[in-house]
Amino acid sequence: MNINSSKQAGLGLFRATGIYVGAILGSGILVLPAIAAKEAGPASLLAWTLLLVFCTPVAFSFAEMSRQQPDAGGIAHFVTRAYGRRASAVAGYLFYFAIPFGAPATAVIGGNYIAHALGGGRGTALLAAALLLAAAFGSNAVGIRMSSGIQLVLMVLLVGLLALAVALAAPFARAENFTPFAPHGYWAVGGVASLLFFCFAGWEAVTHLAGEFRNPERDLKRATWLTLIVVGVVYIGVVAASVAVLGPALPGSDVPIAQLLEKGLGGLAAPLTAVAAAVLTFGPINTFVAGASRLGASLASDGVLPRALARGAGPGRVPGASLGLLAAMTFLSFGAAAAGLSNMQFQIGAASACFTAVTAFGLVAGIRLLPARTPAWYGVIVAAVVMLAVLLFSGWALVVPLGLAAGAVWAARADRRRPPAGRPETVVTAVQLEAVPSGVTAAAPPPARP
C-alpha cells in the first residue's frame, strides 16, 4: 500500500469533525429532553450538564490513545494492549452487538418525528425508519470518504436548524417553568444520567476510525475540541429552551423540538422538523455502523468472530462481510420492534448500558496506557469512576451487556482451543504504514497466532 496515496485519501479536520459530531449529536435529543423532564423535572438539566463535563476527559483520553496507535479495533485494541486478548473480546462484543439494539431505536425516534411532521401514522414512521437505516448502511457500503463528506454537509445543516429552533422559541421562555426545580428529588438525576448517556455515546465509535484520519497526530485533538464545543452548545441550548418554553407540557411531549419550532414558525415547522429528524437519525447510525463494521472485521481477524468477517479489513477499505452481518441483525431487531416484540425504551436502555460499559472499559485501559500522574491520567480515573457509577443505574438493561460479556469470554476460550492458523487477511495498522518509506509497498507481516 502506498503511504502517500493512503494519506491523501484519508479524513481531514472538517470531515473528521463531521464524523465526530455525527456520532455524538443523535436523535436522542429529539425525545430524551421530555423523558428526562418526566423523571427529574427541570433538574434533568443538571444531568445533561454533568454528563457533558465528564465526557470531556473521556473524549480526550480516547483521542490520546487513538493518536498513539490508530487501529480499527478501537477500544478493543486499547484493552488488548492494557489487559490482554480476553478482556478485549468482551469490549469488542459489547460495542459490535450493541448496534442492533441502538440503531433501530434511533431510526424509530427519527421516523416518529418525520411521521408527525408529515401528518402520517405508525406506518409512515416505520417506513421512514427503515429508509434511514438503509441509507446509513448504503452510505457505508460505498466507503468512508464518501460517507464522511455527506455527513459533514448534513451536520452543518443540522446545527443550523437546532440553533434556529432555540432562537425562535427564546421569546416564549418563562422563568417560572424552572420551579419546582427538582420535584422528584436530586437522586432522580442519577437515574436520568444513565438514560441520557445514549446522547453522549459516540467517542468510542470514532476510535475505530482513527486509522482513516489523514493526520491523526494533529487532527484527533482538534476534532475533539470542535466537537465538544458544538455538542455542548447544542445540547444545553436545546434542553434549556425546552424546559423554559414548554414548561409543564414538556414531560408529556413526544416531539419537543417540533413544538419549539412551531412556536416561531407555525406551519413552516413541519418540513424543518422532518429534515432535522432525518439528519439527527442518519448521523449517529452512519458513524456507529462505520466504526462497528471495522471493529467486526478486526475481531474476526483476531478469531473471536467468524474469520470470514475479516474480509475488507484495513484502512480505506469496505469491510463488506462485517457490514452485511450488522445489517442483517439490525433489520431483524427492527422487525421485532415493528411487530411489537420489543419496545424502544428497552432498546435504548440496552444500547446505552452496552456503550457505557464499553466507555468504562476504554477508560480503565487508559489508566494503564497513559503516562501516570499526568492531567490526562487523572482525568481518566475520574471519568472511569463516573462511568461505572452511571452503569450501575442501568437496572434491568444490565442483562444485555452481561450476556454479551459471557458470550465473548466463551468465544475467546473456544478460539484458544483451535489449532494455530494464519489470518485470512492481514490487517496493517496506520502505525505500521507510517514506518514505511514513501513509495514503498508494505509487506504483510507473518501470520499471527490466534
CSV table of C-alpha atoms in Angstrom, one decimal:
chain,number,residue,atom,x,y,z
A,1,MET,CA,0.0,0.0,0.0
A,2,ASN,CA,1.5,3.4,-1.0
A,3,ILE,CA,1.5,5.6,2.1
A,4,ASN,CA,1.2,8.9,0.3
A,5,SER,CA,-2.0,7.8,-1.6
A,6,SER,CA,-3.4,6.5,1.7
A,7,LYS,CA,-2.8,9.7,3.5
A,8,GLN,CA,-4.3,11.8,0.7
A,9,ALA,CA,-7.4,9.8,0.7
A,10,GLY,CA,-7.9,10.0,4.5
A,11,LEU,CA,-10.1,12.2,6.5
A,12,GLY,CA,-9.2,15.9,7.0
A,13,LEU,CA,-10.1,18.0,10.1
A,14,PHE,CA,-13.5,19.1,8.9
A,15,ARG,CA,-14.6,15.7,7.6
A,16,ALA,CA,-13.3,14.2,10.8
A,17,THR,CA,-15.3,16.7,12.9
A,18,GLY,CA,-18.4,15.9,10.9
A,19,ILE,CA,-17.9,12.2,11.8
A,20,TYR,CA,-17.4,13.1,15.4
A,21,VAL,CA,-20.4,15.4,15.7
A,22,GLY,CA,-22.5,12.9,13.8
A,23,ALA,CA,-21.5,10.2,16.3
A,24,ILE,CA,-22.4,12.2,19.4
A,25,LEU,CA,-25.3,14.5,18.3
A,26,GLY,CA,-28.0,12.0,17.6
A,27,SER,CA,-31.7,11.5,17.6
A,28,GLY,CA,-31.8,11.1,21.4
A,29,ILE,CA,-32.1,14.9,21.6
A,30,LEU,CA,-35.4,14.7,19.8
A,31,VAL,CA,-37.1,12.8,22.5
A,32,LEU,CA,-34.9,12.5,25.7
A,33,PRO,CA,-35.4,16.0,26.9
A,34,ALA,CA,-39.1,15.1,27.5
A,35,ILE,CA,-38.3,11.7,29.1
A,36,ALA,CA,-35.7,13.2,31.3
A,37,ALA,CA,-38.0,16.0,32.4
A,38,LYS,CA,-40.7,13.5,33.3
A,39,GLU,CA,-38.3,11.6,35.5
A,40,ALA,CA,-36.4,14.5,37.2
A,41,GLY,CA,-38.2,17.8,36.3
A,42,PRO,CA,-36.1,20.8,35.4
A,43,ALA,CA,-33.3,19.3,37.4
A,44,SER,CA,-32.7,17.0,34.5
A,45,LEU,CA,-30.7,19.9,33.0
A,46,LEU,CA,-28.1,19.1,35.7
A,47,ALA,CA,-27.7,15.6,34.3
A,48,TRP,CA,-27.1,16.9,30.8
A,49,THR,CA,-24.5,19.4,32.1
A,50,LEU,CA,-22.7,16.9,34.3
A,51,LEU,CA,-22.5,14.3,31.5
A,52,LEU,CA,-21.1,17.0,29.2
A,53,VAL,CA,-18.4,17.9,31.8
A,54,PHE,CA,-17.4,14.3,32.5
A,55,CYS,CA,-17.4,13.4,28.8
A,56,THR,CA,-14.6,15.9,28.3
A,57,PRO,CA,-11.8,13.7,29.9
A,58,VAL,CA,-13.4,10.7,28.2
A,59,ALA,CA,-13.2,12.4,24.8
A,60,PHE,CA,-9.6,13.5,25.2
A,61,SER,CA,-8.5,10.2,26.7
A,62,PHE,CA,-9.7,8.3,23.7
A,63,ALA,CA,-8.2,10.9,21.3
A,64,GLU,CA,-4.8,10.5,23.0
A,65,MET,CA,-4.9,6.7,22.9
A,66,SER,CA,-6.0,6.7,19.3
A,67,ARG,CA,-3.3,9.2,18.4
A,68,GLN,CA,-0.7,6.9,20.0
A,69,GLN,CA,-1.7,3.9,17.9
A,70,PRO,CA,-4.6,4.2,15.4
A,71,ASP,CA,-6.3,0.9,14.9
A,72,ALA,CA,-9.7,-0.3,13.6
A,73,GLY,CA,-10.1,-2.3,16.8
A,74,GLY,CA,-10.6,1.0,18.7
A,75,ILE,CA,-11.4,0.4,22.4
A,76,ALA,CA,-11.0,-3.3,21.9
A,77,HIS,CA,-7.4,-2.6,20.7
A,78,PHE,CA,-6.8,-0.4,23.8
A,79,VAL,CA,-8.0,-3.1,26.1
A,80,THR,CA,-5.8,-5.7,24.4
A,81,ARG,CA,-2.7,-3.5,24.9
A,82,ALA,CA,-3.6,-3.0,28.6
A,83,TYR,CA,-5.2,-6.2,29.8
A,84,GLY,CA,-4.9,-8.8,27.1
A,85,ARG,CA,-7.0,-10.5,24.5
A,86,ARG,CA,-9.8,-12.0,26.5
A,87,ALA,CA,-10.7,-8.6,28.0
A,88,SER,CA,-10.6,-7.0,24.6
A,89,ALA,CA,-13.0,-9.6,23.2
A,90,VAL,CA,-15.6,-8.5,25.9
A,91,ALA,CA,-15.2,-4.8,25.0
A,92,GLY,CA,-15.4,-5.6,21.3
A,93,TYR,CA,-18.6,-7.7,21.7
A,94,LEU,CA,-20.3,-5.0,23.8
A,95,PHE,CA,-19.8,-2.4,21.0
A,96,TYR,CA,-20.4,-4.6,18.0
A,97,PHE,CA,-23.6,-6.2,19.2
A,98,ALA,CA,-25.0,-3.0,20.7
A,99,ILE,CA,-25.6,-1.7,17.2
A,100,PRO,CA,-28.6,-3.9,16.5
A,101,PHE,CA,-30.2,-2.5,19.7
A,102,GLY,CA,-29.3,1.1,19.3
A,103,ALA,CA,-29.7,1.6,15.5
A,104,PRO,CA,-33.4,0.6,15.3
A,105,ALA,CA,-34.3,2.7,18.4
A,106,THR,CA,-32.5,5.7,16.8
A,107,ALA,CA,-34.3,5.1,13.5
A,108,VAL,CA,-37.7,4.8,15.1
A,109,ILE,CA,-37.2,8.1,17.0
A,110,GLY,CA,-36.4,9.8,13.7
A,111,GLY,CA,-39.3,8.1,12.0
A,112,ASN,CA,-41.8,9.2,14.6
A,113,TYR,CA,-40.7,12.8,14.1
A,114,ILE,CA,-40.9,12.6,10.3
A,115,ALA,CA,-44.4,11.0,10.5
A,116,HIS,CA,-45.5,13.8,12.9
A,117,ALA,CA,-44.2,16.4,10.5
A,118,LEU,CA,-45.9,14.8,7.5
A,119,GLY,CA,-49.1,14.1,9.3
A,120,GLY,CA,-48.7,10.3,8.9
A,121,GLY,CA,-49.2,7.5,11.4
A,122,ARG,CA,-47.3,4.4,12.6
A,123,GLY,CA,-46.9,3.0,9.1
A,124,THR,CA,-45.2,6.2,7.9
A,125,ALA,CA,-42.9,6.3,10.9
A,126,LEU,CA,-41.8,2.7,10.4
A,127,LEU,CA,-41.2,3.3,6.6
A,128,ALA,CA,-39.2,6.4,7.4
A,129,ALA,CA,-37.1,4.5,10.0
A,130,ALA,CA,-36.4,1.6,7.5
A,131,LEU,CA,-35.3,4.1,4.9
A,132,LEU,CA,-33.0,5.8,7.3
A,133,LEU,CA,-31.4,2.5,8.3
A,134,ALA,CA,-31.0,1.5,4.7
A,135,ALA,CA,-29.4,4.9,3.9
A,136,ALA,CA,-26.8,4.5,6.7
A,137,PHE,CA,-25.8,1.0,5.6
A,138,GLY,CA,-25.8,2.0,2.0
A,139,SER,CA,-23.6,5.0,2.7
A,140,ASN,CA,-21.0,2.8,4.4
A,141,ALA,CA,-21.1,0.3,1.6
A,142,VAL,CA,-19.7,3.0,-0.8
A,143,GLY,CA,-16.7,3.8,1.5
A,144,ILE,CA,-15.8,6.0,4.4
A,145,ARG,CA,-14.6,9.0,2.4
A,146,MET,CA,-17.9,9.4,0.5
A,147,SER,CA,-19.8,8.8,3.8
A,148,SER,CA,-17.9,11.5,5.7
A,149,GLY,CA,-18.5,14.1,3.0
A,150,ILE,CA,-22.2,13.5,3.1
A,151,GLN,CA,-22.2,13.7,6.9
A,152,LEU,CA,-20.2,16.9,7.1
A,153,VAL,CA,-22.9,18.7,4.9
A,154,LEU,CA,-25.7,17.2,7.0
A,155,MET,CA,-24.1,18.2,10.3
A,156,VAL,CA,-23.8,21.8,9.3
A,157,LEU,CA,-27.4,21.8,8.2
A,158,LEU,CA,-28.5,20.2,11.5
A,159,VAL,CA,-26.7,22.6,13.8
A,160,GLY,CA,-28.2,25.5,11.9
A,161,LEU,CA,-31.7,24.0,12.3
A,162,LEU,CA,-31.4,23.4,16.0
A,163,ALA,CA,-29.9,26.9,16.6
A,164,LEU,CA,-32.9,28.3,14.7
A,165,ALA,CA,-35.3,26.3,16.9
A,166,VAL,CA,-33.7,27.7,20.1
A,167,ALA,CA,-33.6,31.3,18.8
A,168,LEU,CA,-37.3,31.3,17.6
A,169,ALA,CA,-38.5,29.8,20.9
A,170,ALA,CA,-36.5,32.1,23.2
A,171,PRO,CA,-39.1,34.9,23.4
A,172,PHE,CA,-41.6,32.4,24.8
A,173,ALA,CA,-39.3,31.4,27.7
A,174,ARG,CA,-40.7,31.7,31.3
A,175,ALA,CA,-38.6,31.7,34.5
A,176,GLU,CA,-41.5,30.1,36.4
A,177,ASN,CA,-41.1,26.9,34.3
A,178,PHE,CA,-38.0,26.1,36.3
A,179,THR,CA,-40.0,25.7,39.5
A,180,PRO,CA,-40.2,23.4,41.3
A,181,PHE,CA,-36.7,22.6,40.1
A,182,ALA,CA,-36.4,19.0,41.5
A,183,PRO,CA,-39.9,17.7,42.1
A,184,HIS,CA,-38.7,14.1,42.4
A,185,GLY,CA,-35.6,14.9,44.4
A,186,TYR,CA,-32.0,15.1,43.3
A,187,TRP,CA,-31.5,11.3,43.4
A,188,ALA,CA,-33.6,11.1,40.2
A,189,VAL,CA,-30.9,13.0,38.4
A,190,GLY,CA,-28.6,9.9,38.6
A,191,GLY,CA,-31.2,7.6,37.1
A,192,VAL,CA,-31.8,10.1,34.3
A,193,ALA,CA,-28.0,10.4,33.6
A,194,SER,CA,-27.9,6.7,32.9
A,195,LEU,CA,-30.6,7.0,30.2
A,196,LEU,CA,-29.1,10.2,28.8
A,197,PHE,CA,-25.8,8.6,28.2
A,198,PHE,CA,-27.4,7.4,25.0
A,199,CYS,CA,-27.0,11.0,23.8
A,200,PHE,CA,-23.3,11.1,24.8
A,201,ALA,CA,-22.1,7.8,23.5
A,202,GLY,CA,-20.0,8.1,20.3
A,203,TRP,CA,-16.5,8.9,21.4
A,204,GLU,CA,-15.8,5.2,21.4
A,205,ALA,CA,-17.3,4.8,17.9
A,206,VAL,CA,-14.7,7.2,16.5
A,207,THR,CA,-11.8,5.3,17.9
A,208,HIS,CA,-12.4,2.6,15.3
A,209,LEU,CA,-11.9,5.2,12.6
A,210,ALA,CA,-8.7,6.8,13.8
A,211,GLY,CA,-6.7,4.9,11.2
A,212,GLU,CA,-8.8,6.6,8.5
A,213,PHE,CA,-7.6,10.1,9.5
A,214,ARG,CA,-5.2,11.8,7.1
A,215,ASN,CA,-3.2,13.2,10.0
A,216,PRO,CA,-4.3,11.6,13.3
A,217,GLU,CA,-1.4,13.1,15.2
A,218,ARG,CA,-2.7,16.7,14.6
A,219,ASP,CA,-6.4,16.3,13.8
A,220,LEU,CA,-7.7,14.0,16.5
A,221,LYS,CA,-7.4,16.5,19.3
A,222,ARG,CA,-8.6,19.4,17.1
A,223,ALA,CA,-11.6,17.5,16.0
A,224,THR,CA,-12.3,16.6,19.7
A,225,TRP,CA,-12.3,20.2,20.8
A,226,LEU,CA,-14.6,21.3,17.9
A,227,THR,CA,-17.0,18.5,18.7
A,228,LEU,CA,-17.2,19.3,22.4
A,229,ILE,CA,-18.0,22.9,21.7
A,230,VAL,CA,-20.7,22.1,19.1
A,231,VAL,CA,-22.3,19.4,21.1
A,232,GLY,CA,-22.2,21.3,24.4
A,233,VAL,CA,-23.8,24.4,22.9
A,234,VAL,CA,-26.5,22.5,21.0
A,235,TYR,CA,-27.4,20.1,23.9
A,236,ILE,CA,-27.5,22.7,26.7
A,237,GLY,CA,-29.2,25.3,24.5
A,238,VAL,CA,-32.0,22.9,23.2
A,239,VAL,CA,-32.7,21.3,26.7
A,240,ALA,CA,-32.7,24.7,28.5
A,241,ALA,CA,-35.1,26.1,25.8
A,242,SER,CA,-37.3,23.1,26.1
A,243,VAL,CA,-37.7,23.5,29.8
A,244,ALA,CA,-38.1,27.2,29.7
A,245,VAL,CA,-40.5,27.4,26.8
A,246,LEU,CA,-42.6,24.2,27.2
A,247,GLY,CA,-42.6,24.0,31.0
A,248,PRO,CA,-45.2,21.6,32.4
A,249,ALA,CA,-46.1,20.4,28.9
A,250,LEU,CA,-42.5,19.1,28.3
A,251,PRO,CA,-42.8,15.7,30.1
A,252,GLY,CA,-45.9,14.7,28.1
A,253,SER,CA,-44.5,15.8,24.7
A,254,ASP,CA,-43.5,13.2,22.1
A,255,VAL,CA,-41.9,15.8,19.8
A,256,PRO,CA,-40.4,18.7,21.9
A,257,ILE,CA,-38.2,20.0,19.2
A,258,ALA,CA,-41.1,20.2,16.8
A,259,GLN,CA,-43.0,22.2,19.4
A,260,LEU,CA,-40.1,24.6,19.8
A,261,LEU,CA,-40.1,25.2,16.1
A,262,GLU,CA,-43.8,25.6,16.0
A,263,LYS,CA,-43.6,28.5,18.5
A,264,GLY,CA,-41.8,30.7,16.0
A,265,LEU,CA,-42.6,29.2,12.6
A,266,GLY,CA,-46.2,27.8,12.8
A,267,GLY,CA,-46.9,25.7,9.8
A,268,LEU,CA,-43.4,26.0,8.4
A,269,ALA,CA,-42.1,24.0,11.3
A,270,ALA,CA,-43.3,20.7,9.8
A,271,PRO,CA,-40.8,20.3,6.9
A,272,LEU,CA,-37.9,21.7,9.0
A,273,THR,CA,-38.7,19.2,11.8
A,274,ALA,CA,-38.7,16.3,9.2
A,275,VAL,CA,-35.3,17.4,7.9
A,276,ALA,CA,-33.8,17.8,11.4
A,277,ALA,CA,-35.1,14.4,12.4
A,278,ALA,CA,-33.7,12.7,9.3
A,279,VAL,CA,-30.2,14.3,9.8
A,280,LEU,CA,-30.1,13.6,13.6
A,281,THR,CA,-31.0,10.0,12.9
A,282,PHE,CA,-28.7,9.4,9.9
A,283,GLY,CA,-25.6,10.9,11.5
A,284,PRO,CA,-25.1,8.6,14.5
A,285,ILE,CA,-26.3,5.5,12.8
A,286,ASN,CA,-23.9,6.2,9.9
A,287,THR,CA,-20.9,6.7,12.3
A,288,PHE,CA,-21.6,3.8,14.6
A,289,VAL,CA,-22.1,1.5,11.7
A,290,ALA,CA,-18.8,2.7,10.2
A,291,GLY,CA,-17.0,2.0,13.4
A,292,ALA,CA,-18.7,-1.2,14.3
A,293,SER,CA,-18.2,-2.8,10.8
A,294,ARG,CA,-14.5,-2.1,11.0
A,295,LEU,CA,-14.4,-3.5,14.6
A,296,GLY,CA,-16.2,-6.6,13.5
A,297,ALA,CA,-13.5,-7.2,10.8
A,298,SER,CA,-10.8,-6.7,13.4
A,299,LEU,CA,-12.4,-9.1,15.9
A,300,ALA,CA,-12.7,-11.7,13.1
A,301,SER,CA,-9.0,-11.3,12.3
A,302,ASP,CA,-8.3,-12.0,16.0
A,303,GLY,CA,-10.5,-15.1,15.9
A,304,VAL,CA,-13.3,-14.1,18.3
A,305,LEU,CA,-15.8,-13.7,15.5
A,306,PRO,CA,-16.0,-16.0,12.4
A,307,ARG,CA,-12.9,-15.4,10.3
A,308,ALA,CA,-15.0,-14.9,7.1
A,309,LEU,CA,-16.0,-11.5,8.6
A,310,ALA,CA,-12.4,-10.2,8.3
A,311,ARG,CA,-12.8,-9.6,4.5
A,312,GLY,CA,-12.3,-5.9,3.7
A,313,ALA,CA,-10.4,-5.1,6.9
A,314,GLY,CA,-7.7,-2.3,6.6
A,315,PRO,CA,-7.7,1.5,6.2
A,316,GLY,CA,-9.6,2.8,3.2
A,317,ARG,CA,-11.4,-0.5,2.5
A,318,VAL,CA,-15.1,-1.5,3.0
A,319,PRO,CA,-15.5,-4.4,5.5
A,320,GLY,CA,-18.3,-5.9,3.5
A,321,ALA,CA,-18.9,-9.2,5.4
A,322,SER,CA,-19.0,-7.5,8.8
A,323,LEU,CA,-21.2,-4.7,7.4
A,324,GLY,CA,-23.6,-7.3,6.0
A,325,LEU,CA,-23.9,-9.2,9.3
A,326,LEU,CA,-24.6,-5.9,11.1
A,327,ALA,CA,-27.3,-5.0,8.6
A,328,ALA,CA,-29.0,-8.4,9.0
A,329,MET,CA,-29.0,-8.2,12.8
A,330,THR,CA,-30.2,-4.6,12.8
A,331,PHE,CA,-33.1,-5.2,10.4
A,332,LEU,CA,-34.1,-8.3,12.4
A,333,SER,CA,-34.1,-6.3,15.6
A,334,PHE,CA,-36.1,-3.5,13.7
A,335,GLY,CA,-38.6,-6.1,12.6
A,336,ALA,CA,-39.1,-7.3,16.1
A,337,ALA,CA,-39.7,-3.8,17.3
A,338,ALA,CA,-42.1,-3.1,14.5
A,339,ALA,CA,-44.0,-6.3,15.4
A,340,GLY,CA,-44.3,-5.2,19.0
A,341,LEU,CA,-41.9,-7.9,20.3
A,342,SER,CA,-39.7,-5.3,21.9
A,343,ASN,CA,-40.1,-1.6,22.8
A,344,MET,CA,-38.0,1.5,22.1
A,345,GLN,CA,-37.2,2.3,25.8
A,346,PHE,CA,-35.7,-1.2,26.3
A,347,GLN,CA,-33.6,-0.9,23.1
A,348,ILE,CA,-32.3,2.5,24.2
A,349,GLY,CA,-31.6,1.2,27.7
A,350,ALA,CA,-29.8,-1.9,26.4
A,351,ALA,CA,-27.7,0.1,23.9
A,352,SER,CA,-26.9,2.8,26.5
A,353,ALA,CA,-25.8,0.1,29.0
A,354,CYS,CA,-23.5,-1.5,26.5
A,355,PHE,CA,-22.0,1.8,25.3
A,356,THR,CA,-21.5,2.9,29.0
A,357,ALA,CA,-19.7,-0.4,29.7
A,358,VAL,CA,-17.5,0.0,26.6
A,359,THR,CA,-16.6,3.5,27.6
A,360,ALA,CA,-15.7,2.4,31.1
A,361,PHE,CA,-13.6,-0.5,29.6
A,362,GLY,CA,-11.7,2.0,27.5
A,363,LEU,CA,-11.1,4.4,30.4
A,364,VAL,CA,-9.8,1.6,32.7
A,365,ALA,CA,-7.4,0.7,29.9
A,366,GLY,CA,-6.3,4.3,29.7
A,367,ILE,CA,-5.2,4.2,33.3
A,368,ARG,CA,-2.5,1.7,32.3
A,369,LEU,CA,-1.7,3.1,28.8
A,370,LEU,CA,-1.4,6.8,29.5
A,371,PRO,CA,1.6,8.3,31.4
A,372,ALA,CA,1.0,8.2,35.1
A,373,ARG,CA,0.3,11.3,37.2
A,374,THR,CA,-0.3,13.5,34.1
A,375,PRO,CA,-3.5,15.6,33.7
A,376,ALA,CA,-4.9,13.0,31.2
A,377,TRP,CA,-4.2,10.2,33.6
A,378,TYR,CA,-6.0,11.8,36.5
A,379,GLY,CA,-8.9,12.7,34.1
A,380,VAL,CA,-9.2,9.1,33.0
A,381,ILE,CA,-9.5,7.9,36.6
A,382,VAL,CA,-12.3,10.4,37.4
A,383,ALA,CA,-14.2,9.7,34.2
A,384,ALA,CA,-13.9,5.9,34.8
A,385,VAL,CA,-15.4,6.2,38.3
A,386,VAL,CA,-18.3,8.3,36.9
A,387,MET,CA,-19.0,5.9,34.0
A,388,LEU,CA,-19.1,2.9,36.4
A,389,ALA,CA,-21.5,4.8,38.7
A,390,VAL,CA,-23.7,5.6,35.7
A,391,LEU,CA,-23.6,2.0,34.6
A,392,LEU,CA,-25.0,0.9,38.0
A,393,PHE,CA,-28.1,3.0,37.3
A,394,SER,CA,-28.9,0.9,34.2
A,395,GLY,CA,-31.2,-1.5,36.1
A,396,TRP,CA,-32.5,-4.5,34.1
A,397,ALA,CA,-30.8,-3.3,31.0
A,398,LEU,CA,-27.5,-4.6,32.5
A,399,VAL,CA,-28.7,-8.1,31.5
A,400,VAL,CA,-27.7,-7.3,27.9
A,401,PRO,CA,-24.0,-6.3,28.5
A,402,LEU,CA,-23.6,-9.2,31.0
A,403,GLY,CA,-24.9,-11.7,28.4
A,404,LEU,CA,-22.6,-10.3,25.7
A,405,ALA,CA,-19.6,-10.4,28.1
A,406,ALA,CA,-20.3,-14.1,28.8
A,407,GLY,CA,-20.5,-14.8,25.1
A,408,ALA,CA,-17.3,-13.0,24.4
A,409,VAL,CA,-15.4,-15.0,27.1
A,410,TRP,CA,-16.8,-18.2,25.7
A,411,ALA,CA,-15.7,-17.2,22.1
A,412,ALA,CA,-12.2,-16.3,23.2
A,413,ARG,CA,-11.8,-19.6,25.1
A,414,ALA,CA,-13.1,-21.6,22.1
A,415,ASP,CA,-10.7,-19.8,19.8
A,416,ARG,CA,-7.7,-20.7,22.0
A,417,ARG,CA,-8.6,-24.4,21.7
A,418,ARG,CA,-8.4,-24.2,17.9
A,419,PRO,CA,-5.1,-25.2,16.1
A,420,PRO,CA,-3.0,-22.2,15.1
A,421,ALA,CA,-3.9,-20.7,11.7
A,422,GLY,CA,-2.9,-17.6,9.7
A,423,ARG,CA,-5.3,-14.8,9.5
A,424,PRO,CA,-7.4,-14.8,6.3
A,425,GLU,CA,-6.5,-11.3,5.6
A,426,THR,CA,-3.7,-9.3,7.3
A,427,VAL,CA,-4.7,-6.0,8.9
A,428,VAL,CA,-1.9,-3.4,8.5
A,429,THR,CA,-2.4,-0.6,11.1
A,430,ALA,CA,-1.7,3.0,10.4
A,431,VAL,CA,1.3,2.9,12.7
A,432,GLN,CA,2.8,0.1,10.7
A,433,LEU,CA,2.2,2.0,7.5
A,434,GLU,CA,3.8,5.2,8.8
A,435,ALA,CA,7.0,3.3,9.3
A,436,VAL,CA,7.2,2.5,5.5
A,437,PRO,CA,9.1,5.0,3.4
A,438,SER,CA,7.2,6.9,0.7
A,439,GLY,CA,6.5,4.9,-2.4
A,440,VAL,CA,7.4,1.6,-0.8
A,441,THR,CA,4.9,-1.2,-0.7
A,442,ALA,CA,4.3,-2.5,2.8
A,443,ALA,CA,4.9,-6.2,3.1
A,444,ALA,CA,2.4,-8.2,5.1
A,445,PRO,CA,3.8,-9.4,8.5
A,446,PRO,CA,3.9,-13.2,9.1
A,447,PRO,CA,0.6,-14.8,10.1
A,448,ALA,CA,-0.3,-14.1,13.7
A,449,ARG,CA,-1.3,-16.8,16.2
A,450,PRO,CA,-4.9,-16.6,17.2
